[in-house]
Short mmCIF file of N, CA and C and ligand atoms in Angstrom, two decimals:
data_model
loop_
_atom_site.label_atom_id
_atom_site.label_comp_id
_atom_site.label_asym_id
_atom_site.label_seq_id
_atom_site.Cartn_x
_atom_site.Cartn_y
_atom_site.Cartn_z
N MET A 1 20.68 -36.81 -7.98
CA MET A 1 20.14 -37.56 -9.12
C MET A 1 18.62 -37.37 -9.19
N THR A 2 18.11 -37.07 -10.40
CA THR A 2 16.66 -36.92 -10.55
C THR A 2 15.99 -38.29 -10.52
N GLU A 3 14.66 -38.28 -10.42
CA GLU A 3 13.92 -39.53 -10.56
C GLU A 3 14.17 -40.06 -11.97
N TYR A 4 13.76 -41.31 -12.19
CA TYR A 4 13.92 -41.86 -13.53
C TYR A 4 13.21 -40.96 -14.55
N ILE A 5 13.81 -40.86 -15.71
CA ILE A 5 13.18 -40.12 -16.81
C ILE A 5 12.28 -41.08 -17.58
N ALA A 6 11.04 -40.67 -17.81
CA ALA A 6 10.13 -41.50 -18.61
C ALA A 6 10.59 -41.49 -20.07
N ILE A 7 10.69 -42.68 -20.65
CA ILE A 7 11.13 -42.75 -22.06
C ILE A 7 10.21 -41.88 -22.94
N ALA A 8 8.92 -41.87 -22.62
CA ALA A 8 7.97 -41.08 -23.41
C ALA A 8 8.31 -39.58 -23.38
N ALA A 9 8.97 -39.13 -22.29
CA ALA A 9 9.32 -37.70 -22.19
C ALA A 9 10.34 -37.33 -23.27
N LEU A 10 11.20 -38.27 -23.65
CA LEU A 10 12.19 -37.98 -24.70
C LEU A 10 11.48 -37.71 -26.02
N ASN A 11 10.45 -38.53 -26.27
CA ASN A 11 9.67 -38.35 -27.50
C ASN A 11 9.02 -36.97 -27.51
N GLN A 12 8.39 -36.62 -26.38
CA GLN A 12 7.70 -35.32 -26.31
C GLN A 12 8.69 -34.17 -26.46
N TYR A 13 9.86 -34.31 -25.84
CA TYR A 13 10.87 -33.24 -25.89
C TYR A 13 11.35 -33.02 -27.32
N ALA A 14 11.58 -34.16 -28.03
CA ALA A 14 12.06 -34.04 -29.41
C ALA A 14 10.99 -33.42 -30.30
N TYR A 15 9.72 -33.62 -29.92
CA TYR A 15 8.61 -33.03 -30.68
C TYR A 15 8.50 -31.53 -30.38
N CYS A 16 8.51 -31.22 -29.09
CA CYS A 16 8.42 -29.81 -28.66
C CYS A 16 8.84 -29.73 -27.19
N SER A 17 9.93 -29.01 -26.93
CA SER A 17 10.44 -28.94 -25.55
C SER A 17 9.43 -28.25 -24.62
N HIS A 18 8.66 -27.30 -25.18
CA HIS A 18 7.66 -26.60 -24.36
C HIS A 18 6.54 -27.57 -23.94
N ARG A 19 6.13 -28.42 -24.88
CA ARG A 19 5.09 -29.41 -24.57
C ARG A 19 5.61 -30.39 -23.50
N CYS A 20 6.87 -30.79 -23.63
CA CYS A 20 7.46 -31.70 -22.65
C CYS A 20 7.44 -31.05 -21.27
N TRP A 21 7.77 -29.77 -21.20
CA TRP A 21 7.76 -29.04 -19.92
C TRP A 21 6.35 -29.04 -19.33
N ARG A 22 5.35 -28.74 -20.18
CA ARG A 22 3.97 -28.71 -19.69
C ARG A 22 3.55 -30.09 -19.14
N MET A 23 3.94 -31.13 -19.85
CA MET A 23 3.49 -32.47 -19.45
C MET A 23 4.26 -33.01 -18.25
N PHE A 24 5.59 -32.86 -18.26
CA PHE A 24 6.40 -33.56 -17.27
C PHE A 24 6.89 -32.67 -16.13
N CYS A 25 6.83 -31.34 -16.27
CA CYS A 25 7.18 -30.46 -15.15
C CYS A 25 5.93 -29.93 -14.47
N VAL A 26 4.89 -29.63 -15.28
CA VAL A 26 3.68 -29.00 -14.72
C VAL A 26 2.58 -30.04 -14.52
N GLY A 27 2.66 -31.13 -15.23
CA GLY A 27 1.63 -32.18 -15.11
C GLY A 27 0.36 -31.83 -15.85
N GLU A 28 0.51 -31.08 -16.94
CA GLU A 28 -0.67 -30.64 -17.70
C GLU A 28 -0.85 -31.57 -18.91
N PHE A 29 -2.06 -31.99 -19.12
CA PHE A 29 -2.31 -32.80 -20.31
C PHE A 29 -3.77 -32.68 -20.71
N THR A 30 -3.98 -32.54 -22.00
CA THR A 30 -5.35 -32.50 -22.53
C THR A 30 -5.39 -33.43 -23.73
N ASP A 31 -6.47 -34.14 -23.87
CA ASP A 31 -6.61 -35.04 -25.01
C ASP A 31 -7.15 -34.29 -26.22
N ASN A 32 -6.81 -34.76 -27.38
CA ASN A 32 -7.53 -34.42 -28.60
C ASN A 32 -7.75 -35.74 -29.34
N GLN A 33 -8.30 -35.63 -30.54
CA GLN A 33 -8.62 -36.85 -31.30
C GLN A 33 -7.39 -37.75 -31.42
N TYR A 34 -6.22 -37.13 -31.68
CA TYR A 34 -5.02 -37.92 -31.91
C TYR A 34 -4.55 -38.63 -30.64
N THR A 35 -4.60 -37.91 -29.51
CA THR A 35 -4.12 -38.54 -28.27
C THR A 35 -5.09 -39.61 -27.80
N ILE A 36 -6.41 -39.39 -28.03
CA ILE A 36 -7.39 -40.42 -27.63
C ILE A 36 -7.16 -41.69 -28.45
N GLU A 37 -6.93 -41.53 -29.74
CA GLU A 37 -6.66 -42.70 -30.58
C GLU A 37 -5.36 -43.38 -30.16
N GLY A 38 -4.36 -42.56 -29.81
CA GLY A 38 -3.07 -43.11 -29.36
C GLY A 38 -3.22 -43.86 -28.06
N THR A 39 -3.99 -43.29 -27.11
CA THR A 39 -4.19 -43.96 -25.82
C THR A 39 -4.93 -45.27 -26.01
N SER A 40 -5.92 -45.25 -26.87
CA SER A 40 -6.70 -46.47 -27.10
C SER A 40 -5.81 -47.56 -27.71
N LEU A 41 -4.93 -47.16 -28.63
CA LEU A 41 -3.99 -48.13 -29.21
C LEU A 41 -3.07 -48.69 -28.13
N HIS A 42 -2.54 -47.80 -27.29
CA HIS A 42 -1.62 -48.27 -26.25
C HIS A 42 -2.33 -49.11 -25.20
N ASP A 43 -3.60 -48.80 -24.92
CA ASP A 43 -4.35 -49.64 -23.97
C ASP A 43 -4.43 -51.07 -24.51
N ARG A 44 -4.60 -51.18 -25.83
CA ARG A 44 -4.70 -52.53 -26.42
C ARG A 44 -3.36 -53.26 -26.34
N VAL A 45 -2.26 -52.55 -26.60
CA VAL A 45 -0.96 -53.25 -26.63
C VAL A 45 -0.30 -53.30 -25.26
N HIS A 46 -0.81 -52.49 -24.31
CA HIS A 46 -0.20 -52.49 -22.98
C HIS A 46 -0.84 -53.52 -22.05
N THR A 47 -1.21 -54.63 -22.60
CA THR A 47 -1.69 -55.74 -21.79
C THR A 47 -0.66 -56.84 -21.91
N PHE A 48 -0.15 -57.25 -20.75
CA PHE A 48 0.95 -58.22 -20.80
C PHE A 48 0.52 -59.47 -21.56
N GLY A 49 1.40 -59.96 -22.38
CA GLY A 49 1.13 -61.20 -23.11
C GLY A 49 2.38 -61.64 -23.83
N GLU A 50 2.44 -62.89 -24.15
CA GLU A 50 3.59 -63.39 -24.92
C GLU A 50 3.13 -64.49 -25.85
N ASP A 51 3.83 -64.62 -26.96
CA ASP A 51 3.56 -65.76 -27.82
C ASP A 51 4.77 -66.06 -28.69
N ASN A 52 4.80 -67.27 -29.18
CA ASN A 52 5.88 -67.72 -30.06
C ASN A 52 5.31 -67.88 -31.45
N ARG A 53 5.93 -67.21 -32.41
CA ARG A 53 5.53 -67.42 -33.79
C ARG A 53 6.76 -67.75 -34.59
N GLU A 54 6.76 -68.95 -35.18
CA GLU A 54 7.92 -69.42 -35.92
C GLU A 54 9.16 -69.24 -35.06
N GLU A 55 10.12 -68.45 -35.52
CA GLU A 55 11.38 -68.33 -34.76
C GLU A 55 11.37 -67.14 -33.80
N THR A 56 10.22 -66.45 -33.69
CA THR A 56 10.20 -65.19 -32.93
C THR A 56 9.36 -65.31 -31.66
N TRP A 57 9.96 -64.93 -30.54
CA TRP A 57 9.23 -64.84 -29.27
C TRP A 57 8.84 -63.38 -29.09
N LYS A 58 7.54 -63.17 -28.80
CA LYS A 58 7.05 -61.79 -28.66
C LYS A 58 6.51 -61.60 -27.25
N VAL A 59 6.87 -60.51 -26.64
CA VAL A 59 6.32 -60.20 -25.32
C VAL A 59 5.87 -58.74 -25.30
N ARG A 60 4.67 -58.54 -24.73
CA ARG A 60 4.08 -57.20 -24.70
C ARG A 60 4.09 -56.63 -23.29
N ALA A 61 4.20 -55.30 -23.25
CA ALA A 61 3.95 -54.53 -22.03
C ALA A 61 4.86 -54.90 -20.86
N ILE A 62 6.14 -55.07 -21.14
CA ILE A 62 7.06 -55.26 -20.01
C ILE A 62 7.77 -53.92 -19.75
N TRP A 63 8.20 -53.74 -18.51
CA TRP A 63 8.89 -52.51 -18.14
C TRP A 63 10.34 -52.58 -18.57
N LEU A 64 10.83 -51.49 -19.11
CA LEU A 64 12.25 -51.37 -19.48
C LEU A 64 12.87 -50.31 -18.58
N LYS A 65 14.15 -50.58 -18.21
CA LYS A 65 14.78 -49.67 -17.26
C LYS A 65 16.28 -49.61 -17.52
N SER A 66 16.86 -48.46 -17.33
CA SER A 66 18.32 -48.34 -17.43
C SER A 66 18.83 -47.53 -16.24
N GLU A 67 19.75 -48.13 -15.50
CA GLU A 67 20.39 -47.39 -14.40
C GLU A 67 21.40 -46.40 -14.98
N GLN A 68 22.09 -46.82 -16.04
CA GLN A 68 23.12 -45.95 -16.62
C GLN A 68 22.52 -44.65 -17.14
N TYR A 69 21.38 -44.76 -17.80
CA TYR A 69 20.79 -43.56 -18.41
C TYR A 69 19.60 -43.02 -17.60
N ASN A 70 19.29 -43.69 -16.49
CA ASN A 70 18.23 -43.21 -15.60
C ASN A 70 16.86 -43.16 -16.30
N LEU A 71 16.59 -44.21 -17.07
CA LEU A 71 15.37 -44.25 -17.89
C LEU A 71 14.41 -45.32 -17.40
N ILE A 72 13.12 -45.08 -17.63
CA ILE A 72 12.12 -46.13 -17.35
C ILE A 72 10.95 -45.95 -18.32
N GLY A 73 10.34 -47.05 -18.70
CA GLY A 73 9.16 -46.96 -19.57
C GLY A 73 8.62 -48.33 -19.88
N LYS A 74 7.35 -48.35 -20.23
CA LYS A 74 6.71 -49.62 -20.58
C LYS A 74 6.81 -49.82 -22.09
N SER A 75 7.23 -51.01 -22.47
CA SER A 75 7.37 -51.29 -23.91
C SER A 75 6.02 -51.67 -24.49
N ASP A 76 5.85 -51.45 -25.79
CA ASP A 76 4.66 -51.96 -26.47
C ASP A 76 4.89 -53.42 -26.83
N LEU A 77 6.00 -53.68 -27.49
CA LEU A 77 6.30 -55.05 -27.93
C LEU A 77 7.82 -55.22 -28.00
N ILE A 78 8.28 -56.34 -27.45
CA ILE A 78 9.69 -56.71 -27.59
C ILE A 78 9.73 -58.07 -28.29
N GLU A 79 10.58 -58.18 -29.28
CA GLU A 79 10.72 -59.46 -29.98
C GLU A 79 12.13 -60.01 -29.75
N LEU A 80 12.20 -61.33 -29.70
CA LEU A 80 13.49 -62.00 -29.61
C LEU A 80 13.58 -62.95 -30.79
N GLU A 81 14.55 -62.66 -31.67
CA GLU A 81 14.68 -63.45 -32.90
C GLU A 81 16.15 -63.74 -33.11
N ASN A 82 16.49 -65.00 -33.20
CA ASN A 82 17.90 -65.41 -33.39
C ASN A 82 18.81 -64.73 -32.37
N ASN A 83 18.39 -64.75 -31.11
CA ASN A 83 19.16 -64.14 -30.02
C ASN A 83 19.33 -62.63 -30.15
N ARG A 84 18.52 -62.02 -30.98
CA ARG A 84 18.57 -60.55 -31.10
C ARG A 84 17.29 -59.95 -30.53
N TRP A 85 17.48 -58.99 -29.61
CA TRP A 85 16.32 -58.31 -29.00
C TRP A 85 15.94 -57.11 -29.86
N ILE A 86 14.63 -56.97 -30.11
CA ILE A 86 14.15 -55.92 -31.02
C ILE A 86 12.97 -55.18 -30.37
N PRO A 87 13.14 -53.88 -30.07
CA PRO A 87 12.00 -53.11 -29.54
C PRO A 87 11.08 -52.64 -30.67
N VAL A 88 9.77 -52.70 -30.42
CA VAL A 88 8.79 -52.23 -31.41
C VAL A 88 7.85 -51.25 -30.70
N GLU A 89 7.81 -50.02 -31.20
CA GLU A 89 6.95 -48.99 -30.61
C GLU A 89 5.74 -48.78 -31.51
N TYR A 90 4.54 -48.75 -30.94
CA TYR A 90 3.32 -48.57 -31.72
C TYR A 90 2.91 -47.09 -31.72
N LYS A 91 2.57 -46.61 -32.90
CA LYS A 91 2.06 -45.24 -33.02
C LYS A 91 0.77 -45.26 -33.84
N ARG A 92 -0.14 -44.34 -33.50
CA ARG A 92 -1.46 -44.40 -34.12
C ARG A 92 -1.47 -43.97 -35.59
N GLY A 93 -0.67 -42.97 -35.93
CA GLY A 93 -0.79 -42.36 -37.25
C GLY A 93 0.17 -42.95 -38.26
N LYS A 94 0.72 -42.05 -39.06
CA LYS A 94 1.75 -42.45 -40.01
C LYS A 94 3.01 -41.66 -39.66
N LYS A 95 4.10 -42.02 -40.31
CA LYS A 95 5.35 -41.35 -39.95
C LYS A 95 5.24 -39.85 -40.19
N GLY A 96 5.63 -39.06 -39.20
CA GLY A 96 5.59 -37.61 -39.32
C GLY A 96 6.93 -37.07 -39.81
N GLU A 97 7.06 -35.77 -39.67
CA GLU A 97 8.29 -35.15 -40.19
C GLU A 97 9.39 -35.14 -39.15
N TRP A 98 9.07 -35.56 -37.94
CA TRP A 98 10.05 -35.46 -36.86
C TRP A 98 10.60 -36.83 -36.51
N ASP A 99 11.80 -36.85 -35.92
CA ASP A 99 12.45 -38.13 -35.62
C ASP A 99 12.20 -38.58 -34.19
N ASN A 100 11.15 -38.04 -33.56
CA ASN A 100 10.96 -38.34 -32.14
C ASN A 100 10.64 -39.81 -31.89
N ASP A 101 9.97 -40.49 -32.85
CA ASP A 101 9.63 -41.90 -32.63
C ASP A 101 10.90 -42.78 -32.67
N GLU A 102 11.82 -42.45 -33.56
CA GLU A 102 13.08 -43.20 -33.62
C GLU A 102 13.85 -43.06 -32.30
N LEU A 103 13.82 -41.87 -31.79
CA LEU A 103 14.51 -41.58 -30.52
C LEU A 103 13.96 -42.44 -29.39
N GLN A 104 12.64 -42.59 -29.38
CA GLN A 104 11.98 -43.40 -28.34
C GLN A 104 12.39 -44.87 -28.48
N VAL A 105 12.47 -45.36 -29.72
CA VAL A 105 12.89 -46.75 -29.95
C VAL A 105 14.34 -46.93 -29.49
N CYS A 106 15.18 -45.94 -29.79
CA CYS A 106 16.59 -46.03 -29.39
C CYS A 106 16.71 -46.06 -27.86
N ALA A 107 15.91 -45.26 -27.17
CA ALA A 107 15.95 -45.26 -25.70
C ALA A 107 15.56 -46.64 -25.17
N GLN A 108 14.59 -47.28 -25.81
CA GLN A 108 14.21 -48.64 -25.40
C GLN A 108 15.37 -49.60 -25.67
N ALA A 109 16.07 -49.39 -26.79
CA ALA A 109 17.21 -50.24 -27.12
C ALA A 109 18.30 -50.10 -26.06
N LEU A 110 18.56 -48.87 -25.59
CA LEU A 110 19.58 -48.67 -24.56
C LEU A 110 19.22 -49.43 -23.28
N CYS A 111 17.93 -49.41 -22.94
CA CYS A 111 17.47 -50.15 -21.74
C CYS A 111 17.65 -51.65 -21.96
N LEU A 112 17.23 -52.12 -23.13
CA LEU A 112 17.31 -53.56 -23.42
C LEU A 112 18.76 -54.04 -23.39
N GLU A 113 19.67 -53.22 -23.90
CA GLU A 113 21.09 -53.61 -23.90
C GLU A 113 21.58 -53.80 -22.47
N GLU A 114 21.19 -52.87 -21.59
CA GLU A 114 21.63 -52.99 -20.20
C GLU A 114 20.97 -54.20 -19.51
N MET A 115 19.72 -54.44 -19.84
CA MET A 115 18.98 -55.53 -19.18
C MET A 115 19.41 -56.91 -19.68
N THR A 116 19.84 -57.01 -20.95
CA THR A 116 20.12 -58.33 -21.53
C THR A 116 21.62 -58.57 -21.75
N GLY A 117 22.43 -57.50 -21.67
CA GLY A 117 23.86 -57.65 -21.92
C GLY A 117 24.19 -57.94 -23.38
N THR A 118 23.27 -57.59 -24.27
CA THR A 118 23.52 -57.79 -25.71
C THR A 118 23.45 -56.44 -26.43
N VAL A 119 23.94 -56.42 -27.66
CA VAL A 119 23.87 -55.19 -28.45
C VAL A 119 22.58 -55.21 -29.26
N VAL A 120 21.82 -54.13 -29.20
CA VAL A 120 20.57 -54.03 -29.98
C VAL A 120 20.87 -53.18 -31.22
N LYS A 121 20.70 -53.80 -32.38
CA LYS A 121 21.09 -53.09 -33.61
C LYS A 121 19.91 -52.48 -34.35
N THR A 122 18.73 -53.05 -34.14
CA THR A 122 17.56 -52.53 -34.87
C THR A 122 16.32 -52.52 -33.97
N GLY A 123 15.37 -51.69 -34.38
CA GLY A 123 14.05 -51.68 -33.75
C GLY A 123 13.06 -51.29 -34.83
N TYR A 124 11.80 -51.14 -34.43
CA TYR A 124 10.78 -50.73 -35.40
C TYR A 124 9.82 -49.75 -34.77
N VAL A 125 9.22 -48.90 -35.63
CA VAL A 125 8.02 -48.17 -35.23
C VAL A 125 6.91 -48.75 -36.10
N TYR A 126 5.83 -49.18 -35.44
CA TYR A 126 4.67 -49.69 -36.18
C TYR A 126 3.62 -48.58 -36.23
N TYR A 127 3.27 -48.17 -37.46
CA TYR A 127 2.27 -47.11 -37.63
C TYR A 127 0.92 -47.74 -37.93
N ALA A 128 -0.02 -47.56 -36.99
CA ALA A 128 -1.31 -48.26 -37.08
C ALA A 128 -2.13 -47.80 -38.29
N GLN A 129 -2.01 -46.52 -38.64
CA GLN A 129 -2.82 -46.00 -39.75
C GLN A 129 -2.43 -46.65 -41.07
N THR A 130 -1.14 -46.87 -41.26
CA THR A 130 -0.68 -47.44 -42.53
C THR A 130 -0.35 -48.93 -42.40
N HIS A 131 -0.46 -49.46 -41.18
CA HIS A 131 -0.13 -50.87 -40.90
C HIS A 131 1.28 -51.20 -41.37
N GLN A 132 2.16 -50.25 -41.25
CA GLN A 132 3.53 -50.50 -41.71
C GLN A 132 4.52 -50.39 -40.58
N ARG A 133 5.53 -51.23 -40.69
CA ARG A 133 6.63 -51.16 -39.74
C ARG A 133 7.77 -50.39 -40.38
N GLN A 134 8.26 -49.42 -39.66
CA GLN A 134 9.41 -48.69 -40.18
C GLN A 134 10.65 -49.15 -39.41
N LEU A 135 11.65 -49.58 -40.16
CA LEU A 135 12.89 -50.05 -39.53
C LEU A 135 13.63 -48.87 -38.90
N VAL A 136 14.12 -49.07 -37.70
CA VAL A 136 14.96 -48.05 -37.05
C VAL A 136 16.32 -48.67 -36.80
N GLU A 137 17.32 -48.13 -37.46
CA GLU A 137 18.68 -48.62 -37.23
C GLU A 137 19.24 -47.88 -36.01
N ILE A 138 19.71 -48.66 -35.03
CA ILE A 138 20.23 -48.03 -33.81
C ILE A 138 21.69 -47.64 -34.10
N SER A 139 21.83 -46.58 -34.85
CA SER A 139 23.16 -46.14 -35.32
C SER A 139 23.87 -45.35 -34.22
N ASP A 140 25.16 -45.11 -34.44
CA ASP A 140 25.92 -44.30 -33.47
C ASP A 140 25.32 -42.89 -33.38
N ALA A 141 24.91 -42.36 -34.54
CA ALA A 141 24.36 -41.00 -34.55
C ALA A 141 23.05 -40.93 -33.75
N LEU A 142 22.18 -41.94 -33.95
CA LEU A 142 20.91 -41.95 -33.21
C LEU A 142 21.15 -42.14 -31.71
N ARG A 143 22.12 -43.01 -31.38
CA ARG A 143 22.46 -43.20 -29.96
C ARG A 143 22.90 -41.87 -29.34
N GLN A 144 23.76 -41.13 -30.06
CA GLN A 144 24.26 -39.88 -29.52
C GLN A 144 23.14 -38.86 -29.36
N ASP A 145 22.24 -38.81 -30.37
CA ASP A 145 21.08 -37.91 -30.28
C ASP A 145 20.24 -38.24 -29.05
N THR A 146 20.05 -39.53 -28.83
CA THR A 146 19.22 -39.97 -27.70
C THR A 146 19.88 -39.62 -26.37
N ILE A 147 21.19 -39.86 -26.29
CA ILE A 147 21.92 -39.55 -25.04
C ILE A 147 21.88 -38.03 -24.79
N ASN A 148 22.04 -37.25 -25.85
CA ASN A 148 21.97 -35.78 -25.69
C ASN A 148 20.58 -35.36 -25.20
N THR A 149 19.55 -36.01 -25.76
CA THR A 149 18.17 -35.65 -25.37
C THR A 149 17.91 -36.05 -23.92
N ILE A 150 18.45 -37.20 -23.50
CA ILE A 150 18.29 -37.60 -22.09
C ILE A 150 18.88 -36.50 -21.19
N ALA A 151 20.07 -36.00 -21.56
CA ALA A 151 20.72 -34.95 -20.75
C ALA A 151 19.86 -33.68 -20.73
N GLU A 152 19.27 -33.34 -21.87
CA GLU A 152 18.46 -32.12 -21.94
C GLU A 152 17.17 -32.26 -21.13
N VAL A 153 16.55 -33.44 -21.21
CA VAL A 153 15.30 -33.65 -20.45
C VAL A 153 15.61 -33.70 -18.95
N THR A 154 16.73 -34.29 -18.59
CA THR A 154 17.13 -34.32 -17.17
C THR A 154 17.27 -32.89 -16.64
N LYS A 155 17.93 -32.05 -17.44
CA LYS A 155 18.13 -30.65 -17.03
C LYS A 155 16.78 -29.93 -16.92
N LEU A 156 15.90 -30.19 -17.89
CA LEU A 156 14.57 -29.56 -17.88
C LEU A 156 13.82 -29.93 -16.59
N ILE A 157 13.86 -31.20 -16.24
CA ILE A 157 13.10 -31.65 -15.08
C ILE A 157 13.75 -31.17 -13.78
N GLU A 158 15.08 -31.13 -13.76
CA GLU A 158 15.78 -30.66 -12.55
C GLU A 158 15.57 -29.17 -12.32
N THR A 159 15.61 -28.38 -13.40
CA THR A 159 15.51 -26.92 -13.23
C THR A 159 14.07 -26.43 -13.29
N GLY A 160 13.24 -27.12 -14.07
CA GLY A 160 11.85 -26.68 -14.24
C GLY A 160 11.74 -25.40 -15.06
N ILE A 161 12.83 -25.00 -15.72
CA ILE A 161 12.79 -23.75 -16.50
C ILE A 161 11.99 -23.96 -17.78
N MET A 162 11.01 -23.11 -18.00
CA MET A 162 10.11 -23.28 -19.15
C MET A 162 10.78 -22.89 -20.46
N PRO A 163 10.89 -23.83 -21.41
CA PRO A 163 11.38 -23.43 -22.74
C PRO A 163 10.30 -22.62 -23.44
N PRO A 164 10.68 -21.67 -24.30
CA PRO A 164 9.64 -20.87 -24.96
C PRO A 164 8.79 -21.71 -25.90
N ALA A 165 7.54 -21.30 -26.06
CA ALA A 165 6.66 -21.95 -27.04
C ALA A 165 7.02 -21.36 -28.40
N VAL A 166 7.38 -22.22 -29.32
CA VAL A 166 7.75 -21.75 -30.66
C VAL A 166 6.73 -22.30 -31.65
N TYR A 167 6.01 -21.37 -32.29
CA TYR A 167 4.96 -21.80 -33.21
C TYR A 167 5.55 -22.47 -34.45
N GLY A 168 4.93 -23.57 -34.86
CA GLY A 168 5.39 -24.26 -36.07
C GLY A 168 4.32 -25.22 -36.54
N LYS A 169 4.66 -25.98 -37.59
CA LYS A 169 3.69 -26.93 -38.16
C LYS A 169 3.22 -27.93 -37.12
N LYS A 170 4.12 -28.26 -36.20
CA LYS A 170 3.82 -29.27 -35.19
C LYS A 170 2.65 -28.85 -34.29
N CYS A 171 2.40 -27.55 -34.19
CA CYS A 171 1.35 -27.06 -33.28
C CYS A 171 -0.05 -27.47 -33.75
N LYS A 172 -0.18 -27.72 -35.05
CA LYS A 172 -1.50 -28.01 -35.63
C LYS A 172 -2.16 -29.21 -34.95
N GLY A 173 -1.38 -30.27 -34.73
CA GLY A 173 -1.97 -31.48 -34.14
C GLY A 173 -1.77 -31.58 -32.64
N CYS A 174 -1.25 -30.52 -32.01
CA CYS A 174 -0.89 -30.61 -30.58
C CYS A 174 -2.12 -30.45 -29.70
N SER A 175 -2.30 -31.37 -28.76
CA SER A 175 -3.49 -31.33 -27.90
C SER A 175 -3.42 -30.19 -26.88
N LEU A 176 -2.24 -29.59 -26.71
CA LEU A 176 -2.10 -28.51 -25.72
C LEU A 176 -2.17 -27.13 -26.39
N HIS A 177 -2.57 -27.10 -27.64
CA HIS A 177 -2.58 -25.84 -28.38
C HIS A 177 -3.39 -24.75 -27.67
N ASP A 178 -4.58 -25.11 -27.20
CA ASP A 178 -5.47 -24.08 -26.63
C ASP A 178 -4.97 -23.54 -25.29
N GLN A 179 -4.17 -24.32 -24.58
CA GLN A 179 -3.56 -23.80 -23.35
C GLN A 179 -2.30 -23.00 -23.67
N CYS A 180 -1.60 -23.46 -24.67
CA CYS A 180 -0.29 -22.88 -24.99
C CYS A 180 -0.41 -21.57 -25.78
N LEU A 181 -1.39 -21.51 -26.69
CA LEU A 181 -1.58 -20.36 -27.58
C LEU A 181 -0.23 -19.90 -28.14
N PRO A 182 0.42 -20.74 -28.94
CA PRO A 182 1.81 -20.48 -29.31
C PRO A 182 2.04 -19.19 -30.09
N LYS A 183 1.07 -18.78 -30.94
CA LYS A 183 1.29 -17.54 -31.70
C LYS A 183 1.34 -16.34 -30.75
N LEU A 184 0.41 -16.35 -29.78
CA LEU A 184 0.37 -15.26 -28.81
C LEU A 184 1.62 -15.29 -27.93
N ALA A 185 2.01 -16.51 -27.48
CA ALA A 185 3.20 -16.64 -26.62
C ALA A 185 4.44 -16.12 -27.34
N GLN A 186 4.51 -16.41 -28.64
CA GLN A 186 5.67 -15.96 -29.41
C GLN A 186 5.70 -14.44 -29.50
N LYS A 187 4.51 -13.83 -29.68
CA LYS A 187 4.44 -12.36 -29.75
C LYS A 187 4.90 -11.75 -28.43
N VAL A 188 4.43 -12.33 -27.33
CA VAL A 188 4.78 -11.81 -26.00
C VAL A 188 6.30 -11.92 -25.79
N ASN A 189 6.87 -13.08 -26.17
CA ASN A 189 8.32 -13.26 -26.02
C ASN A 189 9.09 -12.22 -26.82
N LYS A 190 8.61 -11.99 -28.04
CA LYS A 190 9.29 -11.03 -28.92
C LYS A 190 9.21 -9.62 -28.32
N TYR A 191 8.02 -9.30 -27.77
CA TYR A 191 7.82 -7.99 -27.15
C TYR A 191 8.83 -7.75 -26.03
N HIS A 192 9.09 -8.82 -25.22
CA HIS A 192 10.02 -8.70 -24.11
C HIS A 192 11.47 -8.57 -24.60
N GLU A 193 11.75 -9.22 -25.75
CA GLU A 193 13.12 -9.16 -26.29
C GLU A 193 13.44 -7.78 -26.87
N ASP A 194 12.38 -7.14 -27.47
CA ASP A 194 12.63 -5.86 -28.19
C ASP A 194 12.91 -4.72 -27.20
S1 SF4 B 201 1.06 -25.73 -29.35
FE1 SF4 B 201 3.08 -25.87 -30.37
S2 SF4 B 201 4.52 -24.75 -29.04
FE2 SF4 B 201 2.66 -25.20 -27.83
S3 SF4 B 201 3.09 -27.11 -26.76
FE3 SF4 B 201 2.03 -27.64 -28.67
S4 SF4 B 201 3.65 -28.03 -30.17
FE4 SF4 B 201 4.58 -26.94 -28.46
#
C-alpha cells in the first residue's frame, strides 16, 4: 500500500499528469503569480476556526482522511447545514476549462462520508476573483471520475513513471513551464517515436 494520496495531487493530475509527476514524484515546485496568490489565499483560510451563522456551522482547516480511498488533505471550509456536510474549496481565480476543482471537492466529499457516516450530495468551489460559489453536485459520474483518478495517481506514485509533457492551453499559466519546456519535450518525444 502506498502512503496516503494528497487530495491536492488529484487536482494536479486532472490538470496535467506530467505536472503531478513533477510535484509529487520528483518534489519539484516553482511559484508564479498564480500560485503565490493561491498560496496566500490558502494561508488565510488554512487557519483553524469555527463559527455559527444562522443554521450553518462552519469549520476551517480541518484534516480530511479516507482509509478506503487512501486519501488525506486539509479542507478550506466545511459547513454543516440541516445535518448535511458540505465541503467548500477555495480557488484564487475564476472557473477554468478543466474539471479538476470539482474532482478535488468530490475527493473531500468521499473523506467526509467515511468520517461522518453520512452521504454528501453537494459541495462548492469558491472562486476568489469573482467572489462566486460554484455548486458541485457529487454525482455518480463525478464519483467514478474521482475514484478512477485516485487509482491513476496511486499508480503514478508507486511506479514513478513520467507521463509525457503534452503542450496545450493549460501550459500558459503553469508555474513549471520553464522547467518543463513542453513544446521542446513534445518535439523530442515525437523524434523518438518516428
Ligand atoms: S508546462 Fe504544460 S505540460 Fe508542462 S507541467 Fe505545465 S501544464 Fe504540464
